[in-house]
mmCIF file of C-alpha atoms in Angstrom:
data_model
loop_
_atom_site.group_PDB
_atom_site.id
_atom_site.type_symbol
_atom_site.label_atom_id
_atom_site.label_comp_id
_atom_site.label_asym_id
_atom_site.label_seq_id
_atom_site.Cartn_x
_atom_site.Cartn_y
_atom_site.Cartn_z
ATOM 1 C CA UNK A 1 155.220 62.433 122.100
ATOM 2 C CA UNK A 2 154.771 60.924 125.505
ATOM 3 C CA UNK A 3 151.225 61.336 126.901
ATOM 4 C CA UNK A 4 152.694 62.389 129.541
ATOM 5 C CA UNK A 5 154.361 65.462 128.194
ATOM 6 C CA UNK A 6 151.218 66.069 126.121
ATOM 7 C CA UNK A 7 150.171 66.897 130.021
ATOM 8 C CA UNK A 8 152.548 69.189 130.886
ATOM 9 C CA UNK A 9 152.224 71.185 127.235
ATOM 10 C CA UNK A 10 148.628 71.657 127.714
ATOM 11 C CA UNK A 11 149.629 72.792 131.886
ATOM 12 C CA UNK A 12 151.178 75.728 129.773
ATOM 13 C CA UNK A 13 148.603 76.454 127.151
ATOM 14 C CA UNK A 14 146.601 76.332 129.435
ATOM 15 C CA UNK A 15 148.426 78.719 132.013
ATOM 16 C CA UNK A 16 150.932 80.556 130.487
ATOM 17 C CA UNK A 17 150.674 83.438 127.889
ATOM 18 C CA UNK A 18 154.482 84.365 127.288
ATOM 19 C CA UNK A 19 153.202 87.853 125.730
ATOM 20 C CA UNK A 20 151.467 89.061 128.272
ATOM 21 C CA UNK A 21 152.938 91.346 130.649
ATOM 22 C CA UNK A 22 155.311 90.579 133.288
ATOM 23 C CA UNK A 23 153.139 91.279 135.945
ATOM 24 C CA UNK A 24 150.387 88.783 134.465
ATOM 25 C CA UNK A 25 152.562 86.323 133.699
ATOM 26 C CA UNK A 26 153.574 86.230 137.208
ATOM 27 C CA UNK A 27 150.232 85.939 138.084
ATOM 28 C CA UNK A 28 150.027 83.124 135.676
ATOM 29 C CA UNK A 29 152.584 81.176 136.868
ATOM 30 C CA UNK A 30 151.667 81.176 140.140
ATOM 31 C CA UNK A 31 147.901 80.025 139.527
ATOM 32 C CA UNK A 32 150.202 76.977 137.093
ATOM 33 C CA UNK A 33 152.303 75.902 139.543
ATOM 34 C CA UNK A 34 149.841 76.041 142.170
ATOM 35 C CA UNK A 35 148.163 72.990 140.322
ATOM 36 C CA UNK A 36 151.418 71.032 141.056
ATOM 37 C CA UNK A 37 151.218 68.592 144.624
ATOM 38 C CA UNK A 38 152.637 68.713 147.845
ATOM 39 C CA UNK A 39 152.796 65.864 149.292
ATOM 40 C CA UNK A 40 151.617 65.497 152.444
ATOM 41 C CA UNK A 41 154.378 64.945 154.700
ATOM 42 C CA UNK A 42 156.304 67.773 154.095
ATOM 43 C CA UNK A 43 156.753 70.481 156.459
ATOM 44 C CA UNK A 44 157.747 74.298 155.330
ATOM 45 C CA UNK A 45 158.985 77.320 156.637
ATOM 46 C CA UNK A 46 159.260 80.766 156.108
ATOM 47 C CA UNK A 47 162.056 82.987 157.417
ATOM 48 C CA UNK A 48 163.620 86.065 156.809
ATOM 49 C CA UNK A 49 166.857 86.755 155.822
ATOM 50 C CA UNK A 50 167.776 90.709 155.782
ATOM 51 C CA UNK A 51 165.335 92.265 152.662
ATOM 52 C CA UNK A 52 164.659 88.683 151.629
ATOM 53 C CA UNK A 53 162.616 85.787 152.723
ATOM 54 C CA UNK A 54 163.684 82.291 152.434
ATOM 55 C CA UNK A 55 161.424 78.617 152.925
ATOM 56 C CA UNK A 56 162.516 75.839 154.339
ATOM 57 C CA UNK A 57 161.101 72.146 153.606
ATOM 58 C CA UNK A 58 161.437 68.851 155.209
ATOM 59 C CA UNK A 59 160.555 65.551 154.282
ATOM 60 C CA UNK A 60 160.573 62.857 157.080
ATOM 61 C CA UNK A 61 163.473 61.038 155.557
ATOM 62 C CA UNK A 62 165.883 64.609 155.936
ATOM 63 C CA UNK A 63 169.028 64.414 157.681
ATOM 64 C CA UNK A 64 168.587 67.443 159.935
ATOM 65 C CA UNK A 65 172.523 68.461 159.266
ATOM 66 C CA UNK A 66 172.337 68.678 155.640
ATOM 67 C CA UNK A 67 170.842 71.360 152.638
ATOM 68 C CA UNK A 68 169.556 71.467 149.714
ATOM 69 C CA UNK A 69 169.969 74.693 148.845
ATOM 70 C CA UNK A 70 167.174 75.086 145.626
ATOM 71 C CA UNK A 71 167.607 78.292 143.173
ATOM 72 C CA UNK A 72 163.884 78.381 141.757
ATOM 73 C CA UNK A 73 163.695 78.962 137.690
ATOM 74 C CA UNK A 74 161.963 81.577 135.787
ATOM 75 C CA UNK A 75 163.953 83.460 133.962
ATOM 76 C CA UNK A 76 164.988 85.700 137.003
ATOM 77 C CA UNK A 77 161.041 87.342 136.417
ATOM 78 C CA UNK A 78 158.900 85.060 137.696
ATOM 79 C CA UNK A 79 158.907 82.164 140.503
ATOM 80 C CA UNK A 80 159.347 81.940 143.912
ATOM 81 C CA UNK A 81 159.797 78.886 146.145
ATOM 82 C CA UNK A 82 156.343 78.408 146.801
ATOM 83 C CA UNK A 83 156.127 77.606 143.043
ATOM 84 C CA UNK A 84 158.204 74.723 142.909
ATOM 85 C CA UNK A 85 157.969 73.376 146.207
ATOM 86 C CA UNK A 86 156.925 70.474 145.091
ATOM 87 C CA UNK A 87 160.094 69.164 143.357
ATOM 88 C CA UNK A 88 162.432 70.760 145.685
ATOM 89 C CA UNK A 89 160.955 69.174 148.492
ATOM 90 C CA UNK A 90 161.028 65.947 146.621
ATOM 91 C CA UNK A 91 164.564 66.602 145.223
ATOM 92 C CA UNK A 92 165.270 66.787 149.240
ATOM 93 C CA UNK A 93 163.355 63.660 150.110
ATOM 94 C CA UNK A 94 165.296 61.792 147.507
ATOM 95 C CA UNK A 95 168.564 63.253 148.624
ATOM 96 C CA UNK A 96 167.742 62.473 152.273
ATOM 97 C CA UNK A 97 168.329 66.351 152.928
ATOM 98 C CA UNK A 98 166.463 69.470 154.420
ATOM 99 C CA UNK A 99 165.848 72.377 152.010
ATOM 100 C CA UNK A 100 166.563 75.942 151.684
ATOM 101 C CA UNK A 101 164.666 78.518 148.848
ATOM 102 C CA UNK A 102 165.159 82.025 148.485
ATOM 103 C CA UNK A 103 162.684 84.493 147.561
ATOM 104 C CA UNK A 104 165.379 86.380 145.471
ATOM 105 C CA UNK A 105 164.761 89.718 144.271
ATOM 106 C CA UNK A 106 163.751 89.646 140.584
ATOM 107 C CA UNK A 107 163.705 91.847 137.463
ATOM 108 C CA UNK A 108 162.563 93.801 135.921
ATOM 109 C CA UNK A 109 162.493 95.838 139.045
ATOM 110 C CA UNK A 110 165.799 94.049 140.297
ATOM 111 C CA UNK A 111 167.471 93.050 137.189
ATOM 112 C CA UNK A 112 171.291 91.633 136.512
ATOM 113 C CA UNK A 113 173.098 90.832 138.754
ATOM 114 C CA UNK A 114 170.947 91.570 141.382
ATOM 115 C CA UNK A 115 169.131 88.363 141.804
ATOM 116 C CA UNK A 116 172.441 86.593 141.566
ATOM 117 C CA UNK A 117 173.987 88.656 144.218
ATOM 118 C CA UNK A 118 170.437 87.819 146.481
ATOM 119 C CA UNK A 119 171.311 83.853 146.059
ATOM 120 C CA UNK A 120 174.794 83.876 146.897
ATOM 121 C CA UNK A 121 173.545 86.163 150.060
ATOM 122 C CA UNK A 122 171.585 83.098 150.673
ATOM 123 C CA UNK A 123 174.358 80.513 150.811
ATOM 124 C CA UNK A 124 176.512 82.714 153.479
ATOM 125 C CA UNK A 125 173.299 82.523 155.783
ATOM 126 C CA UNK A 126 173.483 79.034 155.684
ATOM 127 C CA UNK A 127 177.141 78.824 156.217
ATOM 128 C CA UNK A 128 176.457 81.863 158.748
ATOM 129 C CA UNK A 129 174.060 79.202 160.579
ATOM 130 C CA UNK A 130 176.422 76.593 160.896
ATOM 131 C CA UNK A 131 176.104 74.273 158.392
ATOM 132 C CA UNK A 132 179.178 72.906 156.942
ATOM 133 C CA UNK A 133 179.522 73.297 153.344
ATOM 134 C CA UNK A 134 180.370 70.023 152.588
ATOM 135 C CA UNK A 135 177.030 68.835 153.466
ATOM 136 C CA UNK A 136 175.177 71.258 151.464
ATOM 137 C CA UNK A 137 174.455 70.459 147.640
ATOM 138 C CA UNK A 138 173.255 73.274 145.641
ATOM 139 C CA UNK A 139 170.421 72.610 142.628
ATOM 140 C CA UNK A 140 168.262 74.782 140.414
ATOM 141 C CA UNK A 141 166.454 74.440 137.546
ATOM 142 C CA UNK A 142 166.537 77.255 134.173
ATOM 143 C CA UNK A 143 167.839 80.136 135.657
ATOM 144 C CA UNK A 144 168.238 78.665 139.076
ATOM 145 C CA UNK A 145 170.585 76.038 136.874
ATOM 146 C CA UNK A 146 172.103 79.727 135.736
ATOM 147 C CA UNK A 147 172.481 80.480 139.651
ATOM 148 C CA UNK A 148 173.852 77.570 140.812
ATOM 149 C CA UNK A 149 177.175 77.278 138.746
ATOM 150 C CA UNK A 150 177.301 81.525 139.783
ATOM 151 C CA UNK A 151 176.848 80.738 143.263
ATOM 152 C CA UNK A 152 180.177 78.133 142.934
ATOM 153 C CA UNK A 153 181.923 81.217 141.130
ATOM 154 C CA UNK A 154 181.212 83.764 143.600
ATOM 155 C CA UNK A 155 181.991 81.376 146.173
ATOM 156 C CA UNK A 156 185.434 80.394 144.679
ATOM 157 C CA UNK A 157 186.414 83.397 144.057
ATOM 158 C CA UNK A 158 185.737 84.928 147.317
ATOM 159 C CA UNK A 159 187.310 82.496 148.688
ATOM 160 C CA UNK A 160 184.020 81.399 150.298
ATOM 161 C CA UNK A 161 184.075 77.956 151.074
ATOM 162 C CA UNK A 162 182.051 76.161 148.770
ATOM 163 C CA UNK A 163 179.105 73.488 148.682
ATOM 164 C CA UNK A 164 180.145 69.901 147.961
ATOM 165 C CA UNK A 165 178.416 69.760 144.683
ATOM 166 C CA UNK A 166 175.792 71.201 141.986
ATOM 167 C CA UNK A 167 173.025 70.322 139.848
ATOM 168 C CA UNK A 168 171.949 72.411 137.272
ATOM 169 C CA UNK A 169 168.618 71.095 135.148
ATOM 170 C CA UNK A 170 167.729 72.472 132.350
ATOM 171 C CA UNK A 171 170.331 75.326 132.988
ATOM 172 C CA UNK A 172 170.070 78.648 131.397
ATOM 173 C CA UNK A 173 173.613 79.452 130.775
ATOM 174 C CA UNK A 174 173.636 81.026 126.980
ATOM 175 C CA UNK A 175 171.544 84.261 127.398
ATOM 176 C CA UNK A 176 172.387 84.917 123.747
ATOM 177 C CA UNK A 177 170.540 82.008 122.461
ATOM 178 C CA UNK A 178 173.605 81.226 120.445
ATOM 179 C CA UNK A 179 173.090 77.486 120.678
ATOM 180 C CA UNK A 180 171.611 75.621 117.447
ATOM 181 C CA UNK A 181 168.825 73.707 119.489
ATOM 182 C CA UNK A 182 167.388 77.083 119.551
ATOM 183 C CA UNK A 183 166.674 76.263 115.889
ATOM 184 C CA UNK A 184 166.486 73.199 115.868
ATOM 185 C CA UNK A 185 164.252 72.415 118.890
ATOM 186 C CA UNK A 186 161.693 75.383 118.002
ATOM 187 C CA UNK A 187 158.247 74.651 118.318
ATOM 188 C CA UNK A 188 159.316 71.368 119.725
ATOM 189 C CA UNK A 189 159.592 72.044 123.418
ATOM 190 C CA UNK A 190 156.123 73.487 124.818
ATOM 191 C CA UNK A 191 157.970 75.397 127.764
ATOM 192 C CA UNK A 192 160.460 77.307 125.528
ATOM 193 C CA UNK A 193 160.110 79.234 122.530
ATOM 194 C CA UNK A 194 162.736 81.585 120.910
ATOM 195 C CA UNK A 195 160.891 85.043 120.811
ATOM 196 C CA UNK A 196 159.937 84.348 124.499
ATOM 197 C CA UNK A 197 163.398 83.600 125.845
ATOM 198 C CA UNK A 198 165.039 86.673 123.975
ATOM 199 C CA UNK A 199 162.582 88.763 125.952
ATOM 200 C CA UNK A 200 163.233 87.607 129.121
ATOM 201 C CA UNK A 201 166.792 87.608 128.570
ATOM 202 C CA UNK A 202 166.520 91.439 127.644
ATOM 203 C CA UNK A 203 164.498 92.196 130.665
ATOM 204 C CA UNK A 204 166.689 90.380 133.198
ATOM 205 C CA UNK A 205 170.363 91.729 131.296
ATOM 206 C CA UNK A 206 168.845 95.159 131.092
ATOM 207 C CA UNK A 207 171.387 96.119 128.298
ATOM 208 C CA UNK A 208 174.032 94.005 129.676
ATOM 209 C CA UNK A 209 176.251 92.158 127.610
ATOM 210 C CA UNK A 210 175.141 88.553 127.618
ATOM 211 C CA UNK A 211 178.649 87.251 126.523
ATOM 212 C CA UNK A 212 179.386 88.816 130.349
ATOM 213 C CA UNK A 213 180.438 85.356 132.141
ATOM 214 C CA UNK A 214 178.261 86.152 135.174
ATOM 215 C CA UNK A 215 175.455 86.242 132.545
ATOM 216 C CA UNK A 216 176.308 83.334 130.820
ATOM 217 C CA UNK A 217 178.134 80.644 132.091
ATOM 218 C CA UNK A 218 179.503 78.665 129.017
ATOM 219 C CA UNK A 219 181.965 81.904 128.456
ATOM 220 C CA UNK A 220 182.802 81.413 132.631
ATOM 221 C CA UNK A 221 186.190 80.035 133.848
ATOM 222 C CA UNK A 222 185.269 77.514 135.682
ATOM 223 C CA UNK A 223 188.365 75.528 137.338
ATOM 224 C CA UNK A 224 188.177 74.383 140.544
ATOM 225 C CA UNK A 225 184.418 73.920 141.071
ATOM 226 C CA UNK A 226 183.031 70.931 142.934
ATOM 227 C CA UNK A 227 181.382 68.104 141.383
ATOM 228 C CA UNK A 228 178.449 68.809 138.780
ATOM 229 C CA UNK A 229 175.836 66.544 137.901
ATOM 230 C CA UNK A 230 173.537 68.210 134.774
ATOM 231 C CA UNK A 231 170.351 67.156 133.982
ATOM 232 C CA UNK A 232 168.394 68.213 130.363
ATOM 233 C CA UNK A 233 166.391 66.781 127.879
ATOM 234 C CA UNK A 234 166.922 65.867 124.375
ATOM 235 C CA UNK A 235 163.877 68.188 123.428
ATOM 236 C CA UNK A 236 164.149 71.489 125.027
ATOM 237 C CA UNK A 237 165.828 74.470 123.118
ATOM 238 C CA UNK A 238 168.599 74.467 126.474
ATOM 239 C CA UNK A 239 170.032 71.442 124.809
ATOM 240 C CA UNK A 240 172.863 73.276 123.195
ATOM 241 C CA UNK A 241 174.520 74.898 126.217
ATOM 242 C CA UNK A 242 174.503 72.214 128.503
ATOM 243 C CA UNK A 243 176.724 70.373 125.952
ATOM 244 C CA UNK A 244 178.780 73.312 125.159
ATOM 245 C CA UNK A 245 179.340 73.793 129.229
ATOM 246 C CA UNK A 246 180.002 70.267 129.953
ATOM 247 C CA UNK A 247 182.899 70.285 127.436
ATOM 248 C CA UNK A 248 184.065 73.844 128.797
ATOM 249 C CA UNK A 249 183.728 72.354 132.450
ATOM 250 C CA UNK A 250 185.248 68.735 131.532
ATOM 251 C CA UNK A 251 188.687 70.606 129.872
ATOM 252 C CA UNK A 252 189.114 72.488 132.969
ATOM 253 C CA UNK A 253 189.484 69.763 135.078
ATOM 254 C CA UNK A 254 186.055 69.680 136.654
ATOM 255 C CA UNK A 255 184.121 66.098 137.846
ATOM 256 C CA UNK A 256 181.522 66.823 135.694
ATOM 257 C CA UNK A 257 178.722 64.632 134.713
ATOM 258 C CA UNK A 258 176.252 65.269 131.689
ATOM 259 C CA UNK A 259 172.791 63.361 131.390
ATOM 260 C CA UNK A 260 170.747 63.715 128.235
ATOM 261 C CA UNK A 261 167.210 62.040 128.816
ATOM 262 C CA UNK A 262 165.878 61.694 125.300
ATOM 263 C CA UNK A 263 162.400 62.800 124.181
ATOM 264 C CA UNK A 264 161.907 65.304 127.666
ATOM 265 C CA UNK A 265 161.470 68.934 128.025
ATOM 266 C CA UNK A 266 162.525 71.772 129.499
ATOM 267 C CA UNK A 267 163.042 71.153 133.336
ATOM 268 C CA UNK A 268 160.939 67.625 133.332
ATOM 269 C CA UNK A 269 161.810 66.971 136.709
ATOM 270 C CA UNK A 270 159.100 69.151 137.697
ATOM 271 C CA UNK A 271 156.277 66.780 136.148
ATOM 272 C CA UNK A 272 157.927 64.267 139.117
ATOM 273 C CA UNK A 273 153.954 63.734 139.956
ATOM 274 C CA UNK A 274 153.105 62.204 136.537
ATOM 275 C CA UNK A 275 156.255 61.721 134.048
ATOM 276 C CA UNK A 276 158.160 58.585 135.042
ATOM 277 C CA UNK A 277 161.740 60.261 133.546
ATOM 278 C CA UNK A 278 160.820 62.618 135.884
ATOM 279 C CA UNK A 279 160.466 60.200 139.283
ATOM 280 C CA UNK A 280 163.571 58.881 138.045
ATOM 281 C CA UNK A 281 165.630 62.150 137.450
ATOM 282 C CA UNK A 282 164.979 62.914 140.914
ATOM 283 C CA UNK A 283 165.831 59.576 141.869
ATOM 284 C CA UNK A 284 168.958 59.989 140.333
ATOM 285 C CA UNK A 285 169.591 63.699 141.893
ATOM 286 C CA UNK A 286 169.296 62.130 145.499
ATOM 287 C CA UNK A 287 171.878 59.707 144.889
ATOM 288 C CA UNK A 288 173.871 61.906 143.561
ATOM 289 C CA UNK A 289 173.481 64.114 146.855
ATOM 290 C CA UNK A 290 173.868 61.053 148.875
ATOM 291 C CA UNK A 291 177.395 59.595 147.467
ATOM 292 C CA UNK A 292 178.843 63.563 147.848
ATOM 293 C CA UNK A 293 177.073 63.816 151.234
ATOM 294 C CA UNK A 294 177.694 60.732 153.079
#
């Protein structure tokens, strides 16, 4: 293993204790995360949107028109945007856009769909404040990955108009764990483990049916979305439904593309500060936002 990823397995030893309670393993995260930089030159926001508050970043390289709109991971218990404002902001930078974070509602205390229905509330403020859907790219990472193909679906369906394209890392679309990597990437990713994930699918379903397209987006019809770019690594338990849904979204017509980055873990891009595959996934993210943005 990389020494690099050695780094971000001991970050979660070191932090996280996925059987304590939710409550202290919010706490946890937040003291984790909180280790992660900032650069420097980034500015942030808060606002508030209705019950909700939302964070804006800006990098000195944004175009002032465009949005990033970042759905924050965490299994719809924990996170916030303050947790991973370092890689959205540099996910922005690289993509030459502003960005936009919601503080979305979370379970157990606001469990399915709840959170969902929070995000997509989110991307009608934006649209609400003018800016043009074409020039906003959605992203998110785990659940946010979850969120972001939702937020498309919601959109479409509504006949919302929607963003110009997604990018879902490390997306947690296949609440029942039905994927082999589950197996066969046990013990092997440091940010994922089987009992763990089960939980927090539980809590966040609360007795929902995760076959339910909305809570799992590899059952989802998903014709007529914009372009997808998916990010994942070869090592993470996620592995599984990333392939499944690139097949699922490649038969039905969308311009889906699928990038496997061997050896890496469970939403690497956020080790940006360390992990080279990392730099370069979010590298590879802003030029993705650039070509459907120009």
């Amino acid at each position: 293993m990389y020494q690099e990823l050695l780094i971000a397995r001991d970050y979660f030893k070191t932090y996280l204790n996925f059987d304590a309670t939710i409550d202290e393993l919010r706490v946890q995260a937040n003291e984790m995360y909180a280790t992660l930089p900032v650069a420097d030159d980034i500015r942030y926001e808060t606002i508030s949107i209705g019950d909700i508050q939302g964070e804006w970043t800006v990098s000195p390289q944004a175009r002032q028109d465009h949005v990033l709109y970042y759905i924050h991971g965490g299994a719809f218990i924990f996170g916030s945007p303050a947790t991973h404002r370092g890689e959205i902001s540099e996910l922005g930078r690289a993509g030459k856009t502003k960005t936009f974070a919601v503080d979305y509602r979370l379970a157990p205390e606001y469990p399915f769909p709840k959170p969902l229905e929070d995000i997509f509330d989110g991307y009608l403020w934006l649209l609400g404040q003018g800016y043009d859907p074409k020039k906003i790219v959605v992203c998110g990472d785990s659940a946010g990955g979850n969120a972001t193909i939702n937020l498309m679906l919601f959109a479409r369906d509504r006949k919302v108009p929607m963003p110009a394209g997604g990018i879902p890392i490390s997306p947690w679309i296949d609440l029942g764990q039905s994927g082999e990597t589950y197996k066969t990437r046990e013990g092997i990713d440091p940010i994922v483990n089987l009992a763990a994930i089960q939980y927090q699918a539980a809590t966040y379903l609360n007795g929902a049916d995760p076959r339910l397209p909305l809570a799992s987006p590899i059952y989802a019809d998903v014709r007529g979305l914009p372009p997808l770019y998916i990010m994942v690594g070869e090592a993470e338990e996620m592995l599984s439904e990333s392939l499944t849904f690139t097949k699922i979204a490649a038969m039905a017509g969308v311009a889906v593309r699928l990038e496997v980055w061997p050896h890496m873990i469970h939403n690497f891009p956020l080790w940006h500060s360390t992990l080279p595959e990392g730099k370069d996934a979010i590298r590879k993210a802003g030029e993705f936002i650039l070509a459907l943005t120009a």
